[in-house]
Short mmCIF file of C-alpha atoms in Angstrom, two decimals:
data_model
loop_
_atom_site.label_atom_id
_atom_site.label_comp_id
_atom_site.label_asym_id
_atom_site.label_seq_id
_atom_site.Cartn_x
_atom_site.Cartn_y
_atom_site.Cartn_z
CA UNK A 1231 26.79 178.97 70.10
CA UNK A 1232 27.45 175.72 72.17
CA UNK A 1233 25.84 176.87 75.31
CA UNK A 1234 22.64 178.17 73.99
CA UNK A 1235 22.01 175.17 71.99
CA UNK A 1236 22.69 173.10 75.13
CA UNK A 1237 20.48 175.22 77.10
CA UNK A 1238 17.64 175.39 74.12
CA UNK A 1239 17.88 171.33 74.39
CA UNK A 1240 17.56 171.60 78.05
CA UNK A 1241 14.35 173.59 78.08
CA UNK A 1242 13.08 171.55 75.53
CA UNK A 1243 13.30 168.16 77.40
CA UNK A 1244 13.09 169.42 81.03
CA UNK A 1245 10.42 172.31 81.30
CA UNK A 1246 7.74 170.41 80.34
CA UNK A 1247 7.94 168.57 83.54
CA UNK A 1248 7.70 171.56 85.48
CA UNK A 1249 4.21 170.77 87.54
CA UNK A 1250 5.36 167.52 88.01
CA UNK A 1251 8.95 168.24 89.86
CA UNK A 1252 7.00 171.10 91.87
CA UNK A 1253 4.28 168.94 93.05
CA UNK A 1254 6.64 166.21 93.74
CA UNK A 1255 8.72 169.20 96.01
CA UNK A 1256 5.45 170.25 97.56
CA UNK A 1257 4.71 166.81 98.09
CA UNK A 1258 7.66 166.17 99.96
CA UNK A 1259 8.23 168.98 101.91
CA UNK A 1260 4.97 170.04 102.11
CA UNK A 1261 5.77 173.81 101.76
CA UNK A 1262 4.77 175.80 98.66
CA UNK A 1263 8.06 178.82 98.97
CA UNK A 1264 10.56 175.59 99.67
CA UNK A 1265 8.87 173.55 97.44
CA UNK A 1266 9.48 176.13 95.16
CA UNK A 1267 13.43 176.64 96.10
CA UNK A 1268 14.10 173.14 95.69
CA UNK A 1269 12.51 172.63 92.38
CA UNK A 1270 14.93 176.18 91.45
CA UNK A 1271 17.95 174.52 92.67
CA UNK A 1272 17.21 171.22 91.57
CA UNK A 1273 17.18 172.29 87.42
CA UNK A 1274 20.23 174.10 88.33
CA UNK A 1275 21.98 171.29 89.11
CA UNK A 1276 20.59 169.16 86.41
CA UNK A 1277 21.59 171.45 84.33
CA UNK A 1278 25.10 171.81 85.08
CA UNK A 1279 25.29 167.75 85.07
CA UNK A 1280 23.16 167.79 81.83
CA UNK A 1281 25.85 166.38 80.18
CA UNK A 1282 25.42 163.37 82.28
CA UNK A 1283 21.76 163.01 80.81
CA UNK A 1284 22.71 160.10 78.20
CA UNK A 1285 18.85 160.36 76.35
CA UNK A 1286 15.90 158.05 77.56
CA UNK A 1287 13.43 159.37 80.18
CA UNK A 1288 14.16 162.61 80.73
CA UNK A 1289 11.11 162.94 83.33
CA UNK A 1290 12.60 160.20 85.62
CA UNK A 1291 16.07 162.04 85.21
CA UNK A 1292 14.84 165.50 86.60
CA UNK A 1293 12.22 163.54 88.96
CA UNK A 1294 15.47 162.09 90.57
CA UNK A 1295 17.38 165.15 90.88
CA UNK A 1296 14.59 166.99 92.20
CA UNK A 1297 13.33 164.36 95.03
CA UNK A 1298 17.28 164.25 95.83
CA UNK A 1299 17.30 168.12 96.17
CA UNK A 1300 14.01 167.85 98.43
CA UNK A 1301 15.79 165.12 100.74
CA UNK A 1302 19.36 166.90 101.34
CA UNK A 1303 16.68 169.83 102.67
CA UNK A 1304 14.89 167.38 104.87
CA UNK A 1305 17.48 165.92 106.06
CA UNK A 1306 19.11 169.62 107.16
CA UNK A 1307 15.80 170.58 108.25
CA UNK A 1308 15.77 167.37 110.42
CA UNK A 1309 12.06 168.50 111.16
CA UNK A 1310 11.05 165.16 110.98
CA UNK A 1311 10.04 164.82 114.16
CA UNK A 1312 5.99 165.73 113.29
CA UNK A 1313 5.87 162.60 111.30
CA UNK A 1314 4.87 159.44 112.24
CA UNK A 1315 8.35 157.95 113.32
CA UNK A 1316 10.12 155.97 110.44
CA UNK A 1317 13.03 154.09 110.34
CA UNK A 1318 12.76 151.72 107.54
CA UNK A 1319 16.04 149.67 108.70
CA UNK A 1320 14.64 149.21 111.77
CA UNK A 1321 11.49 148.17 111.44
CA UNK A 1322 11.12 146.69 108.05
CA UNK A 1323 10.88 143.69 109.44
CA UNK A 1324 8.68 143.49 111.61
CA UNK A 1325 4.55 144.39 110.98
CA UNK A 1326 2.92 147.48 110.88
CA UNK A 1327 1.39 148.26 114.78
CA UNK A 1328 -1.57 149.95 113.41
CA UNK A 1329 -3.86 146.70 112.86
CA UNK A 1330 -5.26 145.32 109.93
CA UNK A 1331 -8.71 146.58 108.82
CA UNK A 1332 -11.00 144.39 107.65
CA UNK A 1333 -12.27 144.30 104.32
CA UNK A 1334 -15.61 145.64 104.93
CA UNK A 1335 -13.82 148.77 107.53
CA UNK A 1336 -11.41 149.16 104.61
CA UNK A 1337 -14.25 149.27 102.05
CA UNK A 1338 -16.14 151.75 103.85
CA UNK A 1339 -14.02 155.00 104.27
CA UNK A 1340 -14.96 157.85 102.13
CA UNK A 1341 -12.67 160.47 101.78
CA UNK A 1342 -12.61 164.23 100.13
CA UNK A 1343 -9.64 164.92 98.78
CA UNK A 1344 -8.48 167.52 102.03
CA UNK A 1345 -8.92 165.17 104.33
CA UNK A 1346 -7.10 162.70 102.14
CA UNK A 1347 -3.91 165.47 102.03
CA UNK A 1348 -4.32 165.85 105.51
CA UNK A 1349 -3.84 162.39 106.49
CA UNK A 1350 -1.63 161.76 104.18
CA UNK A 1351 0.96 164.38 105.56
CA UNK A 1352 1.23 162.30 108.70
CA UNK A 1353 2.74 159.35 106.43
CA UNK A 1354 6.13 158.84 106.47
CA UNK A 1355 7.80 161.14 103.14
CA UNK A 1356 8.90 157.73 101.30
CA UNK A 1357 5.48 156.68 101.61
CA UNK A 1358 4.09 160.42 100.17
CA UNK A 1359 6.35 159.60 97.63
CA UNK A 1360 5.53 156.21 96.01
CA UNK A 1361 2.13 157.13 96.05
CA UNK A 1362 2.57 159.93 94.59
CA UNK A 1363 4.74 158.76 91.80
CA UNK A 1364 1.98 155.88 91.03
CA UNK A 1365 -1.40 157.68 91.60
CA UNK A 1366 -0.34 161.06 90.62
CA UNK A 1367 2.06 160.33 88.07
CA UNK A 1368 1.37 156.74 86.77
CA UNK A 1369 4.68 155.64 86.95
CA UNK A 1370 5.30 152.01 87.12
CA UNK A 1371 7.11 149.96 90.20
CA UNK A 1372 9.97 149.85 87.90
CA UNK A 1373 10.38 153.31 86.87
CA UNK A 1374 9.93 154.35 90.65
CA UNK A 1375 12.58 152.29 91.65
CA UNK A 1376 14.49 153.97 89.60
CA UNK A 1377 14.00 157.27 90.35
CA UNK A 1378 14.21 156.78 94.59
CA UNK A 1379 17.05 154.46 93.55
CA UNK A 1380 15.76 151.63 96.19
CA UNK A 1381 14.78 147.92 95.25
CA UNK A 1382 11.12 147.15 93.41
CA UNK A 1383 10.50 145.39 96.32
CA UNK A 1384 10.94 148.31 98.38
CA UNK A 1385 8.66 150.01 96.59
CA UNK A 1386 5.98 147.68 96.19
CA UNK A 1387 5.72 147.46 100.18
CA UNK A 1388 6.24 151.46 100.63
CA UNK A 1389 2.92 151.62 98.45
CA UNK A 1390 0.77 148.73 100.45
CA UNK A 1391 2.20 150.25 103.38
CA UNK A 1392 1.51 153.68 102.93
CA UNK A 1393 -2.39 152.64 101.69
CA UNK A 1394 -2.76 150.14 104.56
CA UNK A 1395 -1.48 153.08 107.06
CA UNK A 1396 -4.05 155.69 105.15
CA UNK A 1397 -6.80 153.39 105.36
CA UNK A 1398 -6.51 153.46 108.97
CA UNK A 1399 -5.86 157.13 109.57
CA UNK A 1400 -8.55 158.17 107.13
CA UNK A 1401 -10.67 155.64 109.02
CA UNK A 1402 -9.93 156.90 112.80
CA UNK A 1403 -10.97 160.21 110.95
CA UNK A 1404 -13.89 159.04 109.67
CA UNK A 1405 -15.04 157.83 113.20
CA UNK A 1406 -14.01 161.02 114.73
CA UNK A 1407 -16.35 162.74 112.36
CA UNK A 1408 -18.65 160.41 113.36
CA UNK A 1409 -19.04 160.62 116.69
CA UNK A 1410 -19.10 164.24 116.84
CA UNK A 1411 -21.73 163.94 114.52
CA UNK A 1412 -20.66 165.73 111.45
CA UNK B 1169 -13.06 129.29 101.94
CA UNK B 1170 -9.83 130.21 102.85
CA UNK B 1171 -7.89 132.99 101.38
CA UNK B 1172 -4.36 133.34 101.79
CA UNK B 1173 -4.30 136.10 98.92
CA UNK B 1174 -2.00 138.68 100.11
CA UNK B 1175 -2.15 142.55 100.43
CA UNK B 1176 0.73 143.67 98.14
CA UNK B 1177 -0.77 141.18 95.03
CA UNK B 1178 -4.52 142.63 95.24
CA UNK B 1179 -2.33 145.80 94.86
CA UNK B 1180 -0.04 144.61 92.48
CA UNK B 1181 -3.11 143.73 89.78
CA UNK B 1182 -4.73 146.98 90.51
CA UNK B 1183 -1.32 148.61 89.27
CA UNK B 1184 -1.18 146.72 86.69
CA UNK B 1185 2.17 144.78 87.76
CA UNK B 1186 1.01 141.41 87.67
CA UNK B 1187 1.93 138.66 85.00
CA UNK B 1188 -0.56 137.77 82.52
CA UNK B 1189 -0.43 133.90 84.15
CA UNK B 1190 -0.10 135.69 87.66
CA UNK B 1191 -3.50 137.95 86.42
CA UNK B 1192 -5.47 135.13 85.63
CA UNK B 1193 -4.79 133.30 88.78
CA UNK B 1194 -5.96 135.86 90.52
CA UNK B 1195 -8.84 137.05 88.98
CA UNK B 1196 -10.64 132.77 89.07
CA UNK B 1197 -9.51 133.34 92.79
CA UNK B 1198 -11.01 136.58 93.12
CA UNK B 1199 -14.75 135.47 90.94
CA UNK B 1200 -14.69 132.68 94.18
CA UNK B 1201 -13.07 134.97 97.06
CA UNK B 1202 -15.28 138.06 98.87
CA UNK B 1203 -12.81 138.79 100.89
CA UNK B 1204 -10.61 139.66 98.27
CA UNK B 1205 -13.51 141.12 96.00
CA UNK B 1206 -13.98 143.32 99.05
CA UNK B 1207 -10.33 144.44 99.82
CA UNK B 1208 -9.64 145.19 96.24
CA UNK B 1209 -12.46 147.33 96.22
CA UNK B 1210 -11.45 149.54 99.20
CA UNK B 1211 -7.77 149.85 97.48
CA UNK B 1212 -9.26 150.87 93.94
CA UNK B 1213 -11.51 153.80 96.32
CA UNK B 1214 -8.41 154.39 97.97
CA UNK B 1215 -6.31 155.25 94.81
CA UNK B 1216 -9.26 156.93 93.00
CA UNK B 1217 -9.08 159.77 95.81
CA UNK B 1218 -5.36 159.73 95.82
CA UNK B 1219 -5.60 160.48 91.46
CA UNK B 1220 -8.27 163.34 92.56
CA UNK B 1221 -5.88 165.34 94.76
CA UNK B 1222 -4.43 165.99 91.64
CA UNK B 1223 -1.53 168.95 90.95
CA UNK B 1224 -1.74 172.32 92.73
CA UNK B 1225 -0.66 174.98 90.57
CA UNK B 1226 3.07 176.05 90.55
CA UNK B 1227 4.06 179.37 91.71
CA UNK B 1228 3.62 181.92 88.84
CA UNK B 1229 7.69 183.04 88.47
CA UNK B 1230 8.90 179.44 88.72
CA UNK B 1231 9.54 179.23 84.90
CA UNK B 1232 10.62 182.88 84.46
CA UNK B 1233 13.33 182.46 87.31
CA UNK B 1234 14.74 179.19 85.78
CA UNK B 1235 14.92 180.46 82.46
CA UNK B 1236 16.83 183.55 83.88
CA UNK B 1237 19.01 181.14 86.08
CA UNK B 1238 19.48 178.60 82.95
CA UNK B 1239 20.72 182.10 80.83
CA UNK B 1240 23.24 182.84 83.39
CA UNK B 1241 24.22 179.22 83.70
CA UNK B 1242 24.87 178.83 79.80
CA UNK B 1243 27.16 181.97 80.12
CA UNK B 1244 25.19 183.42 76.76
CA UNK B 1245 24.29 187.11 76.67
CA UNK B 1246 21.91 187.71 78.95
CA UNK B 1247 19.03 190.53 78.26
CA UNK B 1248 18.70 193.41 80.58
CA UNK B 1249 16.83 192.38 83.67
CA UNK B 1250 13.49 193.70 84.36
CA UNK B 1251 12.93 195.56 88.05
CA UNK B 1252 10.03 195.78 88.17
CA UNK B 1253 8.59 192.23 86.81
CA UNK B 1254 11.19 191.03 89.96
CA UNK B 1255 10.10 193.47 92.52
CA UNK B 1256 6.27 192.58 91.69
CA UNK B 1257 4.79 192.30 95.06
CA UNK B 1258 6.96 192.68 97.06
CA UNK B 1259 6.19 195.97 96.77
CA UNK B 1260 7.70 198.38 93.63
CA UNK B 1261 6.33 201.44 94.87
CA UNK B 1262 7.94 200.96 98.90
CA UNK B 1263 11.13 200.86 96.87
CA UNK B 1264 10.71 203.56 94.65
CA UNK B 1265 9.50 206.07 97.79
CA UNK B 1266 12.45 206.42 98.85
CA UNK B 1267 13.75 207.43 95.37
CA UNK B 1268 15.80 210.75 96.97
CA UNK B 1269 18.77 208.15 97.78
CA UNK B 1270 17.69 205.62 95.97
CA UNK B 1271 18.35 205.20 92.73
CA UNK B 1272 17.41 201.61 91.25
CA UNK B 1273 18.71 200.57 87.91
CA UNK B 1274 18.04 197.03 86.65
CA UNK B 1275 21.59 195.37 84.97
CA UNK B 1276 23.01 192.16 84.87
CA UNK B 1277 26.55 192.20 84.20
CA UNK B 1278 28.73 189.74 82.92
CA UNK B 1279 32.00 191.30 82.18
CA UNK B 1280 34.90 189.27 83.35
CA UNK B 1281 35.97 191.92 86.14
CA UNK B 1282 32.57 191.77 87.54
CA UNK B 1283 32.57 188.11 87.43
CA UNK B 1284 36.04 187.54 89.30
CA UNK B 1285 34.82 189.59 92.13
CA UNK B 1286 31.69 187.88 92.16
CA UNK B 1287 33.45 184.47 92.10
CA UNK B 1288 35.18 186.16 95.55
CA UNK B 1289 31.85 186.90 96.84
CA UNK B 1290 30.50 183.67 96.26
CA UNK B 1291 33.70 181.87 97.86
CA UNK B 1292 33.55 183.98 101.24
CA UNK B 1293 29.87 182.90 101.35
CA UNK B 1294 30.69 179.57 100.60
CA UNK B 1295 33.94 179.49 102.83
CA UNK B 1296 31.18 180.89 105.69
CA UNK B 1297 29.09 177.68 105.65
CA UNK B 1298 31.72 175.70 106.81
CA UNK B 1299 31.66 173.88 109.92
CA UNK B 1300 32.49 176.23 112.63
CA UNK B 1301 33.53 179.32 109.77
CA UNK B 1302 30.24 180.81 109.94
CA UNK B 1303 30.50 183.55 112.74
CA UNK B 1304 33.43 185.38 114.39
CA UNK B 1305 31.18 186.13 116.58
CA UNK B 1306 27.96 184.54 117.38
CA UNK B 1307 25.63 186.82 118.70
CA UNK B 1308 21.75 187.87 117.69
CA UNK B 1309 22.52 191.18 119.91
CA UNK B 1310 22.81 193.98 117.63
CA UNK B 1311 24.43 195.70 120.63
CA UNK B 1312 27.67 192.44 120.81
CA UNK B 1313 27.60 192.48 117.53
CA UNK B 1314 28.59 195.86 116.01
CA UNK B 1315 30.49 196.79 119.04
CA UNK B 1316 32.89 193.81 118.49
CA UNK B 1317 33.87 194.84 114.83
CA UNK B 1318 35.75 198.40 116.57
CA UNK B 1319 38.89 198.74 116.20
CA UNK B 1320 38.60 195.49 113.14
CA UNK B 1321 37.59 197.87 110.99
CA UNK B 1322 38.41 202.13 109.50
CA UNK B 1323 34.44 202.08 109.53
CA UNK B 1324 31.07 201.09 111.48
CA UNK B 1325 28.65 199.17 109.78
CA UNK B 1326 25.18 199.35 110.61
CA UNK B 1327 24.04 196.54 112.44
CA UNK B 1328 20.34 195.88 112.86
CA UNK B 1329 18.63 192.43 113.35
CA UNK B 1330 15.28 191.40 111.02
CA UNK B 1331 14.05 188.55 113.43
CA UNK B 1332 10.60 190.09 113.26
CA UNK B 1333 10.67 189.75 110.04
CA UNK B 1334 12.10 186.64 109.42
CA UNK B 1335 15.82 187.15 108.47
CA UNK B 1336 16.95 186.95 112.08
CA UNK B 1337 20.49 187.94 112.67
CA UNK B 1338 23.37 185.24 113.49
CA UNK B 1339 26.59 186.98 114.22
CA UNK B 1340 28.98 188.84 112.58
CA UNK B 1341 32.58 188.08 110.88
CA UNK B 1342 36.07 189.35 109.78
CA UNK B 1343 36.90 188.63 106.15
CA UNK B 1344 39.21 190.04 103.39
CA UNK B 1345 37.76 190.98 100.06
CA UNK B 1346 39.47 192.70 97.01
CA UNK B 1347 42.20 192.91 99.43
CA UNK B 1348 39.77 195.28 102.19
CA UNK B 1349 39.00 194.45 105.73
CA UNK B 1350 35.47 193.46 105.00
CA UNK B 1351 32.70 193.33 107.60
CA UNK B 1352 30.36 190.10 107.33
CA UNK B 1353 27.22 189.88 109.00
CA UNK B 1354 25.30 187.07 108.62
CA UNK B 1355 21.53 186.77 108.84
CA UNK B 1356 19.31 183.43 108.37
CA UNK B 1357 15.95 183.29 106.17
CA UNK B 1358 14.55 179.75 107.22
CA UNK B 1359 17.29 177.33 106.42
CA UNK B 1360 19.16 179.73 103.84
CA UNK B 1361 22.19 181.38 105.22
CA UNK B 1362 22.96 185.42 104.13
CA UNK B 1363 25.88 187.08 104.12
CA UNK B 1364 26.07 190.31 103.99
CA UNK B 1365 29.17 191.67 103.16
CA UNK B 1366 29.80 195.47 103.80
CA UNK B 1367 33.43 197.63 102.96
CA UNK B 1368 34.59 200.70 102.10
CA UNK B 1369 33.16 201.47 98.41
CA UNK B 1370 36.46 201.83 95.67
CA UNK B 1371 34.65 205.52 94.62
CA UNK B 1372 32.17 207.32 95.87
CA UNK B 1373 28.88 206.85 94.22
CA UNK B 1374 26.40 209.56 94.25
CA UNK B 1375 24.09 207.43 92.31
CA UNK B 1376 23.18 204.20 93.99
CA UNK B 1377 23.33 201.50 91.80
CA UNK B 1378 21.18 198.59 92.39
CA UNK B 1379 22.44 194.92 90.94
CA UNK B 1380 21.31 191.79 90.90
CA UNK B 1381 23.47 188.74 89.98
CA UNK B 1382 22.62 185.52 89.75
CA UNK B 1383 26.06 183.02 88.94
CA UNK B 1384 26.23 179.07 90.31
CA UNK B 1385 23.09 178.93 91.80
CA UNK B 1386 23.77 181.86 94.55
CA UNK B 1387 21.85 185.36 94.23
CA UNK B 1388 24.41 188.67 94.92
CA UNK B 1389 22.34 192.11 95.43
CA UNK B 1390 25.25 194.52 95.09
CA UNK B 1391 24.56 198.31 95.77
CA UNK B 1392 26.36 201.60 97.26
CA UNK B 1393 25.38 203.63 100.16
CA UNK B 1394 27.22 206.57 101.86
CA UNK B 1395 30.58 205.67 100.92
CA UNK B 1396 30.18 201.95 101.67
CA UNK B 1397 29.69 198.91 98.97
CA UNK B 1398 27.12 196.32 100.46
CA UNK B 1399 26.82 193.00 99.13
CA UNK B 1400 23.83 190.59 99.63
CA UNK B 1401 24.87 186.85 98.95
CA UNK B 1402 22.63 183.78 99.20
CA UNK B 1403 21.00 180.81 97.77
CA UNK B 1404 17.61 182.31 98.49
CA UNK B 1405 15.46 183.12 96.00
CA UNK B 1406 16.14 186.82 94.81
CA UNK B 1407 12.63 187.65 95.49
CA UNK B 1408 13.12 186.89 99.17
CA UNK B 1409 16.64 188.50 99.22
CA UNK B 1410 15.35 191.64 97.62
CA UNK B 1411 12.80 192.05 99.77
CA UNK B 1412 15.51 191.81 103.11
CA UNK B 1413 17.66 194.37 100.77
CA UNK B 1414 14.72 196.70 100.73
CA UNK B 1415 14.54 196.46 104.78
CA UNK B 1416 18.39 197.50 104.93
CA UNK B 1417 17.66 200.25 103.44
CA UNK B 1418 17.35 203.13 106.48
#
């Protein structure tokens, strides 16, 4: 019994990683019945490609599949448009227009962890998702290159971007709050 | 003093990605720098309320539906499928009112018959998402709609649009299946396109036979009404498309 041994090994290395590949999905796309689809379709595929799985990290192989699975549905849902524009070959060059806090502004935002998730759906998704993989998951620059298959470079300035761009938001928050005196 | 320490290395040694001799440079510039004691500080708050968002909990049937989807996958013998654990909220006892024409037995069946035709099934749904092969007619009026499949067709299908509740209809279309003129309608849920395939049923069933397949990653609700064979196919979940096959129902 070929197949059910296959599919026995499958479990065994892949369903264990279950809340991770959601919450990556949810992440992402930011919506729990999709989030919820994708992560369904997602160990589909990898199974049917299991055979492709040659041993090693076995989270970073269904992480991959799954933040693949969540982009083809972004990029058909093209709903984009609600997020802070992003187009990393066009401006990865040039400096971030929010400005640069200073140290002591930087130091002093407090955040709960809803307004954190709020802010942070206004980053752009690559950002969501090197921070999550880091703070969430613990992964290192090297294993998250790997799994969003872009440069360690890349993902070292998708993380100080994405903290230097929720400093500020969290911190235009904070002021908001602030000023209407709550 | 003056610090040119940049951003992405304060980072850097918070992750932990910094060469031992790269970690003690920094750390005899940071005992000297601030600056730098301050903007490390702000990142290390940062990521300790980014760790304390934490997971949210998955949905509940996540694991049971990919276990069911791995068994059909894996082409082993697949136990008898449980109604009423897949009905669940959606709402068992709506279903079961209307029990005088409806008949619901839970099966999943893999015999090789069933599977060809299902293996048609999926293709015309497939086939349908083409560019441009979708719709014969694109219409969400009910009225366009039906009235363009007379004289296509020995019978009338029913044709009602859902866009009130959320499986608004897209058009309709002419296909051939098991060698029968075949009336496709096609409704969307979100992004997920449904066909649903309606013909003239091979015998008439006085018992109504409810099935659920699941084969390649696409859902197939398969049941028999007054003479006619309907058939349900998407990649939606099969919560979602049972719940749409429970509004068909008159």
């Amino acid at each position: 019994m070929a197949n059910r041994k296959e599919r026995q090994r499958f479990e065994r290395l892949m369903m264990g990683h279950l809340d991770g590949a959601y919450n990556l999905a949810l992440w992402l796309v930011r919506e729990p019945a999709e989030a919820e689809d994708i992560v369904q379709t997602a160990y589909m595929r990898a199974f049917e490609h299991f055979h492709t799985f040659t041993g090693g990290n076995a989270a970073g192989w269904i992480m991959t599949i799954v933040r693949n699975t969540a982009y083809n549905w972004l990029n058909k849902q093209k709903r984009n448009s609600n997020l802070i524009s992003f187009d990393e070959v066009l401006h990865s060059h040039e400096p971030d227009n929010r400005k640069q806090l200073t140290p002591e502004e930087a130091v002093s935002i407090n955040a709960r962890s809803s307004q954190l998730m709020e802010q942070m759906e206004r980053l752009p998704v690559e950002f969501r998702e090197a921070l999550f993989l880091r703070e969430i998951e613990g992964y290192s620059y090297k294993e998250i290159a790997e799994i969003t298959q872009v440069p360690k470079g890349t993902v070292m300035s998708r993380l100080s971007r994405g903290r230097g761009q929720l400093q500020n938001l969290l911190l235009e928050q904070q002021k908001r709050r602030q000023q209407n005196g709550m | 003093m003056v610090c040119n320490e940049i951003q992405q290395n304060i980072e850097a040694y918070l992750d932990g990605e910094l060469t031992l001799s790269d970690r003690r440079d920094f750390e005899e510039h940071l005992g000297n720098c601030n600056n730098c004691q301050l903007r490390l500080e702000a990142v290390r708050k940062l990521n300790t309320s980014i760790k304390k968002i934490g997971y949210s909990s998955r949905p509940s049937g996540l694991k049971r539906n990919i276990r069911a989807g791995l068994l059909d996958l894996s082409g082993e013998d697949s136990p008898g499928f449980n109604w009423s654990q897949l009905l669940g909220f959606s709402g068992a006892s709506a279903l079961f009112a209307g029990v005088g024409v409806w008949l619901v037995m839970g099966v999943m069946i893999n015999s090789p018959l069933q599977l060809a035709h299902t293996d048609e099934l999926i293709s015309a749904h497939v086939r349908s998402l083409m560019v441009d092969h979708m719709t014969d007619i694109a219409s969400s009026d009910r009225h366009t709609v039906k009235p363009w499949f007379n004289g296509k067709l020995d019978f009338s299908p029913n044709v009602v649009d859902f866009k009130d509740h959320g499986y608004p209809l897209v058009g309709g279309r002419l296909d051939y299946l098991k060698g029968r003129p075949t009336a496709a309608l096609i409704y969307k849920r979100r992004a997920h396109v449904i066909n649903l395939f309606v013909r003239k049923a091979d015998t008439p069933a006085q018992i109504t036979t409810m099935q659920l397949i699941q084969h390649q990653g696409y859902q197939l609700l398969n049941w028999q009404e007054r003479g006619l064979t309907y058939t349900l196919v998407s990649d939606l979940n099969s919560k979602e498309l049972q719940a749409f096959a429970n509004k068909l129902q008159p």
